[in-house]
Amino acid sequence: MLQDRTVLITGASAGIGEACAAVLAAEGARLILAARRRDRLGALADELQQRHGAAVHVVELDVRRRESVNESIESLPAEWAAIDLLVNNAGLSRGLDPLHEGAPRDWEEMIDTNLKGLLWVDRAVVPGMVRRGAGHVIHIGSIAGRQVYPGGNVYCATKHAVRALTDGLRLDLAGTAVRVTSIDPGLVNTEFSTVRFRGDRKRADSVYRGMTPLTADDVAQAVLFAATRPAHVTVADLLLLPTDQASANLVYRRG
Ligand code: NDP
Ligand code: 8X3
């Protein structure tokens, strides 16, 4: 179903995006891998080419830079220009401070990446899908787009906004045959917490202490499920939790 389909994955240099690349390459998809760390993308492209014979195109991209997003999409080589599936995944959190003690620079980075960056990429890619009368947009949302937890304030606000944009985009695209999905994971053990705590591995590891988190591959399998439904079926949203996590605020930990 994904054989020779062209897929753009943002945030493909690590975690969920990287896992999506591996899973979709195994299904025969042609991949455009985008992120800021080109070296990582290059290494991943080599690996996917060797392991799956995948066709891969690498784009160094900071989703916060609207002009750069537009240029990157507009200047894709002709054979990469018709994107069938967009996995709009790039995102991050910074800090876990109470709002009244939070760092406005961290807030701006989260809003610029998770909210505005996602919008710039949708705005650049979706018109082509509409013109071609086919396509699928998958946003990586979060349980943080449905619930709020202490210290989550601005990160949760960005993911609540992603949820609203997912629903809004689906309404706006009704009748175009372009599908819109949100995959909303709970705790996934990636570089996410290390980035949130600016390299403090001990604090990052404590997020997953005594429980079994999701893996990036678990999330990629959900993306694959949504992407491989028949054209008349839309997975509108999918909340994917570790069994040890019952809500954003209730995680069962052993010991
Ligand atoms: P990682 O930190 O492992 O990966 C984040 C990816 O986003 C990297 O590839 C990074 O690439 C990319 N990225 C960050 N900022 C930018 C930017 N400005 N421009 C382009 N790419 C960027 O985290 P995850 O894989 O866990 O996170 C992926 C998505 O999943 C995020 O949207 C996150 O909010 C969401 N999520 C994560 C959960 C978790 O518990 N891990 C749970 C629910 C949702 P680079 O630095 O090279 O640019
Ligand atoms: C990432 C999951 O619970 O850390 O979106 O916000 S959480």
mmCIF file of N, CA and C in Angstrom, residues 112-168:
data_model
loop_
_atom_site.group_PDB
_atom_site.id
_atom_site.type_symbol
_atom_site.label_atom_id
_atom_site.label_comp_id
_atom_site.label_asym_id
_atom_site.label_seq_id
_atom_site.Cartn_x
_atom_site.Cartn_y
_atom_site.Cartn_z
ATOM 1 N N ASP A 112 7.178 28.080 18.660
ATOM 2 C CA ASP A 112 7.714 28.233 17.294
ATOM 3 C C ASP A 112 7.899 26.880 16.614
ATOM 4 N N THR A 113 8.230 25.855 17.378
ATOM 5 C CA THR A 113 8.479 24.539 16.781
ATOM 6 C C THR A 113 7.187 23.734 16.676
ATOM 7 N N ASN A 114 6.549 23.491 17.810
ATOM 8 C CA ASN A 114 5.430 22.530 17.849
ATOM 9 C C ASN A 114 4.174 23.068 17.170
ATOM 10 N N LEU A 115 3.977 24.376 17.276
ATOM 11 C CA LEU A 115 2.736 24.968 16.762
ATOM 12 C C LEU A 115 2.981 25.665 15.409
ATOM 13 N N LYS A 116 3.856 26.666 15.418
ATOM 14 C CA LYS A 116 4.055 27.405 14.166
ATOM 15 C C LYS A 116 4.800 26.552 13.144
ATOM 16 N N GLY A 117 5.789 25.773 13.593
ATOM 17 C CA GLY A 117 6.535 24.926 12.656
ATOM 18 C C GLY A 117 5.625 23.913 11.977
ATOM 19 N N LEU A 118 4.750 23.311 12.773
ATOM 20 C CA LEU A 118 3.790 22.344 12.198
ATOM 21 C C LEU A 118 2.892 23.033 11.165
ATOM 22 N N LEU A 119 2.483 24.263 11.496
ATOM 23 C CA LEU A 119 1.628 25.019 10.557
ATOM 24 C C LEU A 119 2.366 25.349 9.266
ATOM 25 N N TRP A 120 3.654 25.807 9.396
ATOM 26 C CA TRP A 120 4.398 26.173 8.175
ATOM 27 C C TRP A 120 4.509 24.954 7.256
ATOM 28 N N VAL A 121 4.750 23.773 7.843
ATOM 29 C CA VAL A 121 4.928 22.580 7.006
ATOM 30 C C VAL A 121 3.589 22.186 6.364
ATOM 31 N N ASP A 122 2.518 22.181 7.151
ATOM 32 C CA ASP A 122 1.191 21.882 6.565
ATOM 33 C C ASP A 122 0.883 22.849 5.419
ATOM 34 N N ARG A 123 1.137 24.140 5.684
ATOM 35 C CA ARG A 123 0.772 25.161 4.684
ATOM 36 C C ARG A 123 1.546 24.983 3.384
ATOM 37 N N ALA A 124 2.798 24.487 3.514
ATOM 38 C CA ALA A 124 3.625 24.305 2.318
ATOM 39 C C ALA A 124 3.267 23.026 1.559
ATOM 40 N N VAL A 125 2.814 22.009 2.277
ATOM 41 C CA VAL A 125 2.646 20.682 1.650
ATOM 42 C C VAL A 125 1.200 20.412 1.217
ATOM 43 N N VAL A 126 0.244 20.836 2.018
ATOM 44 C CA VAL A 126 -1.147 20.416 1.775
ATOM 45 C C VAL A 126 -1.719 20.924 0.442
ATOM 46 N N PRO A 127 -1.388 22.155 -0.017
ATOM 47 C CA PRO A 127 -1.967 22.583 -1.305
ATOM 48 C C PRO A 127 -1.693 21.601 -2.446
ATOM 49 N N GLY A 128 -0.508 21.008 -2.468
ATOM 50 C CA GLY A 128 -0.194 20.026 -3.517
ATOM 51 C C GLY A 128 -1.097 18.807 -3.415
ATOM 52 N N MET A 129 -1.373 18.382 -2.189
ATOM 53 C CA MET A 129 -2.266 17.235 -1.996
ATOM 54 C C MET A 129 -3.668 17.571 -2.512
ATOM 55 N N VAL A 130 -4.110 18.769 -2.197
ATOM 56 C CA VAL A 130 -5.454 19.181 -2.633
ATOM 57 C C VAL A 130 -5.520 19.228 -4.157
ATOM 58 N N ARG A 131 -4.470 19.798 -4.767
ATOM 59 C CA ARG A 131 -4.435 19.868 -6.243
ATOM 60 C C ARG A 131 -4.495 18.482 -6.867
ATOM 61 N N ARG A 132 -3.790 17.528 -6.248
ATOM 62 C CA ARG A 132 -3.732 16.167 -6.809
ATOM 63 C C ARG A 132 -4.942 15.326 -6.401
ATOM 64 N N GLY A 133 -5.746 15.834 -5.461
ATOM 65 C CA GLY A 133 -6.943 15.107 -5.033
ATOM 66 C C GLY A 133 -6.623 13.857 -4.243
ATOM 67 N N ALA A 134 -5.489 13.853 -3.552
ATOM 68 C CA ALA A 134 -5.109 12.695 -2.728
ATOM 69 C C ALA A 134 -4.008 13.104 -1.769
ATOM 70 N N GLY A 135 -3.989 12.458 -0.629
ATOM 71 C CA GLY A 135 -2.910 12.723 0.324
ATOM 72 C C GLY A 135 -3.356 12.417 1.740
ATOM 73 N N HIS A 136 -2.387 12.424 2.643
ATOM 74 C CA HIS A 136 -2.670 12.097 4.040
ATOM 75 C C HIS A 136 -1.700 12.898 4.908
ATOM 76 N N VAL A 137 -2.252 13.601 5.877
ATOM 77 C CA VAL A 137 -1.444 14.361 6.837
ATOM 78 C C VAL A 137 -1.582 13.687 8.194
ATOM 79 N N ILE A 138 -0.455 13.295 8.757
ATOM 80 C CA ILE A 138 -0.469 12.722 10.109
ATOM 81 C C ILE A 138 0.307 13.653 11.022
ATOM 82 N N HIS A 139 -0.391 14.208 12.009
ATOM 83 C CA HIS A 139 0.265 15.015 13.036
ATOM 84 C C HIS A 139 0.647 14.097 14.194
ATOM 85 N N ILE A 140 1.836 14.306 14.744
ATOM 86 C CA ILE A 140 2.149 13.639 16.006
ATOM 87 C C ILE A 140 1.762 14.614 17.118
ATOM 88 N N GLY A 141 0.621 14.313 17.739
ATOM 89 C CA GLY A 141 0.136 15.121 18.852
ATOM 90 C C GLY A 141 0.715 14.584 20.148
ATOM 91 N N SER A 142 -0.131 14.436 21.153
ATOM 92 C CA SER A 142 0.339 13.899 22.443
ATOM 93 C C SER A 142 -0.853 13.766 23.370
ATOM 94 N N ILE A 143 -0.683 12.928 24.386
ATOM 95 C CA ILE A 143 -1.669 12.952 25.479
ATOM 96 C C ILE A 143 -1.707 14.364 26.080
ATOM 97 N N ALA A 144 -0.586 15.101 25.934
ATOM 98 C CA ALA A 144 -0.528 16.477 26.439
ATOM 99 C C ALA A 144 -1.411 17.426 25.629
ATOM 100 N N GLY A 145 -1.977 16.933 24.534
ATOM 101 C CA GLY A 145 -2.948 17.714 23.780
ATOM 102 C C GLY A 145 -4.372 17.447 24.232
ATOM 103 N N ARG A 146 -4.500 16.541 25.192
ATOM 104 C CA ARG A 146 -5.839 16.185 25.693
ATOM 105 C C ARG A 146 -5.956 16.463 27.187
ATOM 106 N N GLN A 147 -4.836 16.398 27.888
ATOM 107 C CA GLN A 147 -4.811 16.605 29.335
ATOM 108 C C GLN A 147 -3.615 17.492 29.667
ATOM 109 N N VAL A 148 -3.649 18.044 30.887
ATOM 110 C CA VAL A 148 -2.570 18.930 31.339
ATOM 111 C C VAL A 148 -1.980 18.342 32.612
ATOM 112 N N TYR A 149 -0.677 18.518 32.782
ATOM 113 C CA TYR A 149 -0.029 18.032 34.014
ATOM 114 C C TYR A 149 0.812 19.163 34.605
ATOM 115 N N PRO A 150 1.124 19.077 35.915
ATOM 116 C CA PRO A 150 1.873 20.176 36.561
ATOM 117 C C PRO A 150 3.192 20.434 35.834
ATOM 118 N N GLY A 151 3.469 21.674 35.528
ATOM 119 C CA GLY A 151 4.707 22.049 34.843
ATOM 120 C C GLY A 151 4.622 21.878 33.332
ATOM 121 N N GLY A 152 3.526 21.283 32.862
ATOM 122 C CA GLY A 152 3.392 21.039 31.414
ATOM 123 C C GLY A 152 2.887 22.248 30.650
ATOM 124 N N ASN A 153 2.335 23.203 31.415
ATOM 125 C CA ASN A 153 1.684 24.413 30.891
ATOM 126 C C ASN A 153 1.860 24.720 29.385
ATOM 127 N N VAL A 154 3.011 25.258 28.986
ATOM 128 C CA VAL A 154 3.144 25.732 27.591
ATOM 129 C C VAL A 154 3.294 24.556 26.616
ATOM 130 N N TYR A 155 4.039 23.509 27.009
ATOM 131 C CA TYR A 155 4.122 22.340 26.117
ATOM 132 C C TYR A 155 2.712 21.791 25.869
ATOM 133 N N CYS A 156 1.929 21.633 26.948
ATOM 134 C CA CYS A 156 0.556 21.124 26.794
ATOM 135 C C CYS A 156 -0.270 22.076 25.924
ATOM 136 N N ALA A 157 -0.062 23.369 26.089
ATOM 137 C CA ALA A 157 -0.810 24.337 25.261
ATOM 138 C C ALA A 157 -0.488 24.144 23.783
ATOM 139 N N THR A 158 0.793 23.888 23.468
ATOM 140 C CA THR A 158 1.130 23.699 22.044
ATOM 141 C C THR A 158 0.465 22.434 21.517
ATOM 142 N N LYS A 159 0.412 21.394 22.336
ATOM 143 C CA LYS A 159 -0.168 20.140 21.849
ATOM 144 C C LYS A 159 -1.703 20.216 21.814
ATOM 145 N N HIS A 160 -2.303 21.001 22.723
ATOM 146 C CA HIS A 160 -3.744 21.269 22.593
ATOM 147 C C HIS A 160 -4.010 22.009 21.278
ATOM 148 N N ALA A 161 -3.106 22.925 20.943
ATOM 149 C CA ALA A 161 -3.272 23.658 19.677
ATOM 150 C C ALA A 161 -3.138 22.712 18.490
ATOM 151 N N VAL A 162 -2.202 21.774 18.564
ATOM 152 C CA VAL A 162 -2.054 20.801 17.469
ATOM 153 C C VAL A 162 -3.355 20.024 17.304
ATOM 154 N N ARG A 163 -3.969 19.678 18.426
ATOM 155 C CA ARG A 163 -5.238 18.940 18.346
ATOM 156 C C ARG A 163 -6.308 19.771 17.629
ATOM 157 N N ALA A 164 -6.377 21.048 17.980
ATOM 158 C CA ALA A 164 -7.362 21.932 17.322
ATOM 159 C C ALA A 164 -7.047 22.068 15.833
ATOM 160 N N LEU A 165 -5.757 22.155 15.513
ATOM 161 C CA LEU A 165 -5.384 22.300 14.094
ATOM 162 C C LEU A 165 -5.680 21.022 13.313
ATOM 163 N N THR A 166 -5.504 19.876 13.958
ATOM 164 C CA THR A 166 -5.823 18.608 13.284
ATOM 165 C C THR A 166 -7.310 18.584 12.933
ATOM 166 N N ASP A 167 -8.135 18.906 13.918
ATOM 167 C CA ASP A 167 -9.583 18.884 13.675
ATOM 168 C C ASP A 167 -9.974 19.958 12.668
ATOM 169 N N GLY A 168 -9.362 21.132 12.790
ATOM 170 C CA GLY A 168 -9.676 22.227 11.866
ATOM 171 C C GLY A 168 -9.284 21.892 10.436
#
